[in-house]
PDB file of C-alpha atoms in Angstrom:
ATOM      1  CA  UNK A   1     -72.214  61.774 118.493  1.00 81.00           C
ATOM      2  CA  UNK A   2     -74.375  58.967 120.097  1.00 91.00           C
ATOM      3  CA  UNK A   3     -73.324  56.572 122.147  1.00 94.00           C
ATOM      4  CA  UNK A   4     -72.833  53.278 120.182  1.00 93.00           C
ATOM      5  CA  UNK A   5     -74.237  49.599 121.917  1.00 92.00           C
ATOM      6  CA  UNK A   6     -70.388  48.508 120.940  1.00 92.00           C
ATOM      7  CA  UNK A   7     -69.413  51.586 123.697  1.00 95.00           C
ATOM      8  CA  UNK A   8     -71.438  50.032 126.612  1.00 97.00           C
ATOM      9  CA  UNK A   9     -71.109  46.942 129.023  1.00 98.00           C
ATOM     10  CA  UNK A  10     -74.208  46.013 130.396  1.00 98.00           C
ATOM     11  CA  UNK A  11     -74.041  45.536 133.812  1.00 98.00           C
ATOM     12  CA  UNK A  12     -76.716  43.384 136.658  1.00 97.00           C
ATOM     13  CA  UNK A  13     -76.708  44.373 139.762  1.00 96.00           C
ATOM     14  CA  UNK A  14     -77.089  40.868 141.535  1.00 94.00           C
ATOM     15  CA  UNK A  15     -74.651  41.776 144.794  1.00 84.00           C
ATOM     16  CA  UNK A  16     -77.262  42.945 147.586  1.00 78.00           C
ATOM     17  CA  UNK A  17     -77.754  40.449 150.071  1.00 70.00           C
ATOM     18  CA  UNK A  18     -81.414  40.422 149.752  1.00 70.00           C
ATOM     19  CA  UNK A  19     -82.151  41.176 153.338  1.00 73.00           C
ATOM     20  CA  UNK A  20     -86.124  42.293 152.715  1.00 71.00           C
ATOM     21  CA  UNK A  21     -86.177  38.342 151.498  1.00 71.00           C
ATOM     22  CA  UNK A  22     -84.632  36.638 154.324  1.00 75.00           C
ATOM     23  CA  UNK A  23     -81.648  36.615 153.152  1.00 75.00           C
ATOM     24  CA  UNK A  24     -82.096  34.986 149.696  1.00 78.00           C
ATOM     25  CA  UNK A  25     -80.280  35.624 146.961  1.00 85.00           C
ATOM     26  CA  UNK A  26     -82.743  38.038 144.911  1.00 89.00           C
ATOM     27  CA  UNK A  27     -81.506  37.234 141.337  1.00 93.00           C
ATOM     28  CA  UNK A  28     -82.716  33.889 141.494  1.00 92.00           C
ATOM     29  CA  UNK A  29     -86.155  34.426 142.944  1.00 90.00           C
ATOM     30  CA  UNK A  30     -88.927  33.285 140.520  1.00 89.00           C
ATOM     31  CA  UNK A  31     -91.300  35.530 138.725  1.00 88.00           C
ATOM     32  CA  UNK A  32     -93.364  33.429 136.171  1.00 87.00           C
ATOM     33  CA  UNK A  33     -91.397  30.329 137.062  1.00 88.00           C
ATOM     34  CA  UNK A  34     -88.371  32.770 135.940  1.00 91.00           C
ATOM     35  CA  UNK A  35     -85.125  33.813 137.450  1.00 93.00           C
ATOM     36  CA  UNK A  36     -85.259  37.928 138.150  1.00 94.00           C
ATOM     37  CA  UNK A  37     -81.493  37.470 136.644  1.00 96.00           C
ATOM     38  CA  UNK A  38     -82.844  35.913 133.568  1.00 95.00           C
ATOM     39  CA  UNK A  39     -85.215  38.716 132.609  1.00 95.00           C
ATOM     40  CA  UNK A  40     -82.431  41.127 133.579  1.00 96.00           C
ATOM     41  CA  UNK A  41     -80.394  39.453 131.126  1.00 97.00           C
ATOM     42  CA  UNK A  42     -83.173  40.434 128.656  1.00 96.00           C
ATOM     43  CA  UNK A  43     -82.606  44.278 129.364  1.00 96.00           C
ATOM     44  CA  UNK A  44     -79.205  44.146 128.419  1.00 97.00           C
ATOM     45  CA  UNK A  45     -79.098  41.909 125.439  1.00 95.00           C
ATOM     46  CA  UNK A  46     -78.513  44.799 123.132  1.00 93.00           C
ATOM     47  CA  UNK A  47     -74.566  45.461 124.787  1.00 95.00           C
ATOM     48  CA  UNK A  48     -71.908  43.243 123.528  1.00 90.00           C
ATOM     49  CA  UNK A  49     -70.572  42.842 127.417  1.00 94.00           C
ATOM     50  CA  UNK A  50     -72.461  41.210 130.273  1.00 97.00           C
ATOM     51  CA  UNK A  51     -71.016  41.630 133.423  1.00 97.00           C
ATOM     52  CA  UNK A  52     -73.174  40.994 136.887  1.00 97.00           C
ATOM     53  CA  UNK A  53     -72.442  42.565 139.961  1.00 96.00           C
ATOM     54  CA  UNK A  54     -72.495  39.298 142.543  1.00 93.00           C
ATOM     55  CA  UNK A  55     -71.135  38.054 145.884  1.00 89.00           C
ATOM     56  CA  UNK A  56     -72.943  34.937 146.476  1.00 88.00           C
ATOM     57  CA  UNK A  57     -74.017  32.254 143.912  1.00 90.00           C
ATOM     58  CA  UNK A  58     -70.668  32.969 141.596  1.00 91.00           C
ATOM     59  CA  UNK A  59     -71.180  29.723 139.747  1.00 90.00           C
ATOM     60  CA  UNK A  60     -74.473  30.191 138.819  1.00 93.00           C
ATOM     61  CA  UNK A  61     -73.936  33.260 137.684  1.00 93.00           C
ATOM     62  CA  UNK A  62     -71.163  32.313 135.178  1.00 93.00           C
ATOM     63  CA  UNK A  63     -73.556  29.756 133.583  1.00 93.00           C
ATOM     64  CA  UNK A  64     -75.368  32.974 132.009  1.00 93.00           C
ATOM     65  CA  UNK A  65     -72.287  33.969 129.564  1.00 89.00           C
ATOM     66  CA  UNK A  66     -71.814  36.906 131.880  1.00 94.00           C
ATOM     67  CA  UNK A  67     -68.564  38.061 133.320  1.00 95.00           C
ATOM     68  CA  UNK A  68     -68.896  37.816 137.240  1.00 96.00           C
ATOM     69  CA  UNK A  69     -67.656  40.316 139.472  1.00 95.00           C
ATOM     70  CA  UNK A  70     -67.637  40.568 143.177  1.00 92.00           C
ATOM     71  CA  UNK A  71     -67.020  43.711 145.391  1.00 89.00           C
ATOM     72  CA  UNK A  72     -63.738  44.650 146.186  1.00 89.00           C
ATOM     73  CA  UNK A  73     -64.669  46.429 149.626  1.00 88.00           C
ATOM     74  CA  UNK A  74     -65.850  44.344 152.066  1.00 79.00           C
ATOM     75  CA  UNK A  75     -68.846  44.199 154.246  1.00 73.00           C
ATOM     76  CA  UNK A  76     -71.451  44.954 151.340  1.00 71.00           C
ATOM     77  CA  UNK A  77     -71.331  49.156 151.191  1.00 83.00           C
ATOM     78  CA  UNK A  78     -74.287  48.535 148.622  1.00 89.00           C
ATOM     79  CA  UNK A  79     -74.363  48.892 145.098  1.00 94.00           C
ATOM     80  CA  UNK A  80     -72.076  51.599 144.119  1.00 96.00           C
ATOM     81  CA  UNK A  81     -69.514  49.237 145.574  1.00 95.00           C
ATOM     82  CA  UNK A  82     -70.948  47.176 142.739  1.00 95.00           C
ATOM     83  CA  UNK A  83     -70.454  49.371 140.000  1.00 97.00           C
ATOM     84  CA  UNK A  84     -67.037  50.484 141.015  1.00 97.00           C
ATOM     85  CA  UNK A  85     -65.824  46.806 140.659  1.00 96.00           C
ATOM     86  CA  UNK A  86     -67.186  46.431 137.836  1.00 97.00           C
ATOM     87  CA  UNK A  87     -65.703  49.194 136.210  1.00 98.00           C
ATOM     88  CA  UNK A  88     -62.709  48.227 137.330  1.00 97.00           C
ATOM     89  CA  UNK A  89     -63.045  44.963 135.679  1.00 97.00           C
ATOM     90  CA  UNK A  90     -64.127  46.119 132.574  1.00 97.00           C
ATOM     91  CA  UNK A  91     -62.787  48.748 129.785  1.00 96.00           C
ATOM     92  CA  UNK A  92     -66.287  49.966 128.446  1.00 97.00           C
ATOM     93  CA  UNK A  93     -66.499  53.689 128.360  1.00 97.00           C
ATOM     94  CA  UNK A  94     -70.498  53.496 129.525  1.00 98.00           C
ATOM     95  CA  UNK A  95     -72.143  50.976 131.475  1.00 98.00           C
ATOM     96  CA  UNK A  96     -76.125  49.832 131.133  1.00 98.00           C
ATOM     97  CA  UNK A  97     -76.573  49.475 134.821  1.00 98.00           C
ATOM     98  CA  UNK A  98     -79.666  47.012 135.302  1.00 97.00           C
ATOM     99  CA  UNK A  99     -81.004  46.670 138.988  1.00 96.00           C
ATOM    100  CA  UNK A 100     -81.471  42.249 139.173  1.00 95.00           C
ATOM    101  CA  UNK A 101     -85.445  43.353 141.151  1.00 92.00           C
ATOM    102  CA  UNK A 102     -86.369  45.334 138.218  1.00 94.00           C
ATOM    103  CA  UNK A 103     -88.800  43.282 135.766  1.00 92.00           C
ATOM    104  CA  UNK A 104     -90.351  44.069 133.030  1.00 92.00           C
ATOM    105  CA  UNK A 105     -88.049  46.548 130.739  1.00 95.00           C
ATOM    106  CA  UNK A 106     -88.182  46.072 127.118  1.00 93.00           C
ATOM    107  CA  UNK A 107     -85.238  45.366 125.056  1.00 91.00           C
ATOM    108  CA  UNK A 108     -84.589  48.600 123.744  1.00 94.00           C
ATOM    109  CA  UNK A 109     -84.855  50.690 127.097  1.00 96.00           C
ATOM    110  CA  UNK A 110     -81.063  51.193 126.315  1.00 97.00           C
ATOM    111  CA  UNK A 111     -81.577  53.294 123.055  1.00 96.00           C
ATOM    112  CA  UNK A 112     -84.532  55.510 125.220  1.00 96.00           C
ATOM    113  CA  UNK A 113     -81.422  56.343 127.694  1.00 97.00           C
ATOM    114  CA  UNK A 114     -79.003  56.833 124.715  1.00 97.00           C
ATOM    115  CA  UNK A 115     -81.159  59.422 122.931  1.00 97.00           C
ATOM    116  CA  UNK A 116     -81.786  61.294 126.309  1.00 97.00           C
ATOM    117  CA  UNK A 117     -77.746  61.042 127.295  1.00 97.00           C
ATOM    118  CA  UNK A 118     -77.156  62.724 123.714  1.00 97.00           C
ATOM    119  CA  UNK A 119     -79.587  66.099 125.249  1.00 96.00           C
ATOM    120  CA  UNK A 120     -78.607  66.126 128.514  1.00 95.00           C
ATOM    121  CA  UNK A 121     -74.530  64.984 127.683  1.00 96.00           C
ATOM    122  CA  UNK A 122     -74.764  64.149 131.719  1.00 97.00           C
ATOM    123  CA  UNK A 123     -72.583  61.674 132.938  1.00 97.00           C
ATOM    124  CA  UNK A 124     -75.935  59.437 134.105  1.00 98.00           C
ATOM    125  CA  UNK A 125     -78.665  58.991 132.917  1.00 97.00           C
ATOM    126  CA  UNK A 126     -81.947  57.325 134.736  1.00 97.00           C
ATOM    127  CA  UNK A 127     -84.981  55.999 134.738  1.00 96.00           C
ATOM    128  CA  UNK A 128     -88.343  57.140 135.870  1.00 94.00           C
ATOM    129  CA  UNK A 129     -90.944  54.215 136.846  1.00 92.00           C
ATOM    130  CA  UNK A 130     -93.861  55.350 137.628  1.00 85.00           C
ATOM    131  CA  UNK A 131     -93.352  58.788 138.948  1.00 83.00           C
ATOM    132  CA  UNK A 132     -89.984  56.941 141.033  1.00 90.00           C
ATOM    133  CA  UNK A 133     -86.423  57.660 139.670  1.00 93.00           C
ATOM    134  CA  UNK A 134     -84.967  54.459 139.774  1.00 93.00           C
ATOM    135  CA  UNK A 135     -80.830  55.117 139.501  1.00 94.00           C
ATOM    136  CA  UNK A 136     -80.060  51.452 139.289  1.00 96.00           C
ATOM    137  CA  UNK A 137     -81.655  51.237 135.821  1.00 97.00           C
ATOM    138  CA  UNK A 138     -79.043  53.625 134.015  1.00 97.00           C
ATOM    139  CA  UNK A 139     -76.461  54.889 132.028  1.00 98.00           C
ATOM    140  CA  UNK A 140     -73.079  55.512 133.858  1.00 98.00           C
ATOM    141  CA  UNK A 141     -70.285  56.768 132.366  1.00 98.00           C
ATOM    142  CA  UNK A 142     -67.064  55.538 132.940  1.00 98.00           C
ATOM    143  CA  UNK A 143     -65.699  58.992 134.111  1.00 98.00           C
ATOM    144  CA  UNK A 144     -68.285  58.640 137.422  1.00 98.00           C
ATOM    145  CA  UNK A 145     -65.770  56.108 138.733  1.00 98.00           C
ATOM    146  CA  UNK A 146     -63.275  58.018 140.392  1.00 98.00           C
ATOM    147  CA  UNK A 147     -66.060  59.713 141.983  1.00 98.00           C
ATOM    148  CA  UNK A 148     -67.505  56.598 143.101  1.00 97.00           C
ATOM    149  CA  UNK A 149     -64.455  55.674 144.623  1.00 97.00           C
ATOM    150  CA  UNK A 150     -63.506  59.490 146.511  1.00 97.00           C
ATOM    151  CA  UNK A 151     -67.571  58.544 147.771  1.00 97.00           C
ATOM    152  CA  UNK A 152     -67.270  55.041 149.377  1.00 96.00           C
ATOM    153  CA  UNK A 153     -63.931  55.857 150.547  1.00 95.00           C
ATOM    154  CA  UNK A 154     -65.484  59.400 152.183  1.00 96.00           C
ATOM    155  CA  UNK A 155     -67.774  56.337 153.984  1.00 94.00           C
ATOM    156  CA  UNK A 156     -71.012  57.660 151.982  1.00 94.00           C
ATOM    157  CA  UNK A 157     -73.011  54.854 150.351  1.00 94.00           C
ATOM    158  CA  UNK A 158     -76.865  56.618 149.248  1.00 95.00           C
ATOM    159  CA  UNK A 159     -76.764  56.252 145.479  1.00 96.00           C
ATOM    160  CA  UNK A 160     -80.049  58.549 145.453  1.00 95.00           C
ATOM    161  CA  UNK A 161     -77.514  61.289 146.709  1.00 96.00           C
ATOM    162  CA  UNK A 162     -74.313  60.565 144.538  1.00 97.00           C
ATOM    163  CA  UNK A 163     -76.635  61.327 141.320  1.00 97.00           C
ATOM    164  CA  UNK A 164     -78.579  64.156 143.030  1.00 96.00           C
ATOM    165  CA  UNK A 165     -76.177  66.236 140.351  1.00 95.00           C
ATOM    166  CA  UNK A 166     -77.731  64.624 137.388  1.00 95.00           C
ATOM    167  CA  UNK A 167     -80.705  64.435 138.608  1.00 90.00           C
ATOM    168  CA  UNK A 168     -82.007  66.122 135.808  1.00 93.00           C
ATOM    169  CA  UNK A 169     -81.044  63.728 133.548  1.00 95.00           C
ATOM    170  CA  UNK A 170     -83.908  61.199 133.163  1.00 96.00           C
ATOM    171  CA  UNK A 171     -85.634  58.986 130.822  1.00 95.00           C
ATOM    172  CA  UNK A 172     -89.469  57.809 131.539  1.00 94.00           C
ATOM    173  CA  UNK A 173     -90.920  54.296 131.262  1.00 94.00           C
ATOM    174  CA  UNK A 174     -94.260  54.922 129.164  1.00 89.00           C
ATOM    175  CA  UNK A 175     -97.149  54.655 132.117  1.00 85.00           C
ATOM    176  CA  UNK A 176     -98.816  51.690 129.814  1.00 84.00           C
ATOM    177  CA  UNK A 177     -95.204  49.470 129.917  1.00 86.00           C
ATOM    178  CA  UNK A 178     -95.570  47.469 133.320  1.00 86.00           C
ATOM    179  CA  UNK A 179     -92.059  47.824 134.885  1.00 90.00           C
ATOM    180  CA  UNK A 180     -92.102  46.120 138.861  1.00 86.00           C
ATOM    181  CA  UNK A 181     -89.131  46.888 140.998  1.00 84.00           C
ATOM    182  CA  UNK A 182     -89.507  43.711 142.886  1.00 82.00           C
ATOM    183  CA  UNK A 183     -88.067  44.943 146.367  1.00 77.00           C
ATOM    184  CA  UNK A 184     -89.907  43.074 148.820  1.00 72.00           C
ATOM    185  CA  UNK A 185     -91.711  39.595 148.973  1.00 74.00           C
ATOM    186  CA  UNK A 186     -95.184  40.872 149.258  1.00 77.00           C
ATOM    187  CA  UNK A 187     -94.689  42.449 145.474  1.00 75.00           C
ATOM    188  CA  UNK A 188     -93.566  38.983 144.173  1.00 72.00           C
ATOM    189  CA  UNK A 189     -96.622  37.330 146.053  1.00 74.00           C
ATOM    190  CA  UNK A 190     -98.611  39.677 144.334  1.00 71.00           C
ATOM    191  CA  UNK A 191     -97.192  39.392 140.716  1.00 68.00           C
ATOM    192  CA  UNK A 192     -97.159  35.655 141.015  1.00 66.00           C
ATOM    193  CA  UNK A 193    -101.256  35.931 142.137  1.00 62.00           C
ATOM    194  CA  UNK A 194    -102.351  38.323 139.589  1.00 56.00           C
TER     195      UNK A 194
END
């Protein structure tokens, strides 16, 4: 059977500490006089669970109706630390994993990674943008956690590698959908310009 929206948290990842932007706290950079966060919170309005993945800004956070979460492991081992809290935090069997620098998915992204988890049956499921595989816009399953875990604790941290086995296992943002992965400053200058 499918997986049903009712089975799946969605979950931003807001916990990096923004280092290509001095520092700031990415989620609440502006893009169209908009929070990253807020269209985030877009892309996941289909699951019945918001959770956000953040160590910094907590309060502001919890204003959006979302359940906050910060890492359990210290000194910021990157986002699979993320998703492993969050898991931990939350009983959903699948998890909408939604990168807080990626702008510009359409509501219903979800159902295009449903329908290609039901062919593949894989564990993950990503997303191509533009000829990229982005992992942090995905479907994890709840079973990838103690495998997160034996990972970080093995001191390994590339999320690129930990899904190398489901690599497979992709969806693809139409080319005419703009979708931005907004990862350093001189994209946003751009964006905001254009």
């Amino acid at each position: 059977a499918m997986i049903s929206h009712n089975d799946i948290a969605g979950l931003i990842l807001a916990g990096g500490r923004g280092q290509r932007f001095g520092g700031l706290d990415k989620g609440w950079l502006r893009y169209n006089n908009r929070p990253l966060v807020r269209y985030a919170m877009d892309a996941i309005s289909e699951c019945d669970t918001h959770l956000i993945s953040a160590n910094r800004s907590i309060h502001d956070y919890k204003e959006l109706n979302a359940l906050v979460v910060k890492d359990k492991r210290a000194d910021f081992v990157g986002p699979l630390s993320g998703i492993e809290s969050a898991m931990n935090a939350s009983s959903a069997e699948w998890f909408y994993v939604v990168s807080v620098d990626v702008v510009g998915l359409s509501e219903d992204w979800l159902d295009h990674l449903i329908e290609k988890q039901h062919q593949t049956k894989a564990l993950w499921v990503g997303t191509h943008i533009h000829d990229r595989l982005q992992p942090l816009v995905g479907l994890w399953s709840r079973q990838l956690l103690p495998m997160i875990s034996e990972y970080l604790d093995q001191g390994e941290r590339r999320v690129m590698e930990f899904v190398a086995p489901w690599q497979d296992s992709f969806a693809t943002i139409p080319s005419d959908q703009l979708v931005i992965n907004v990862n350093t400053p001189e994209v946003l200058d751009q964006l905001s310009s254009s």
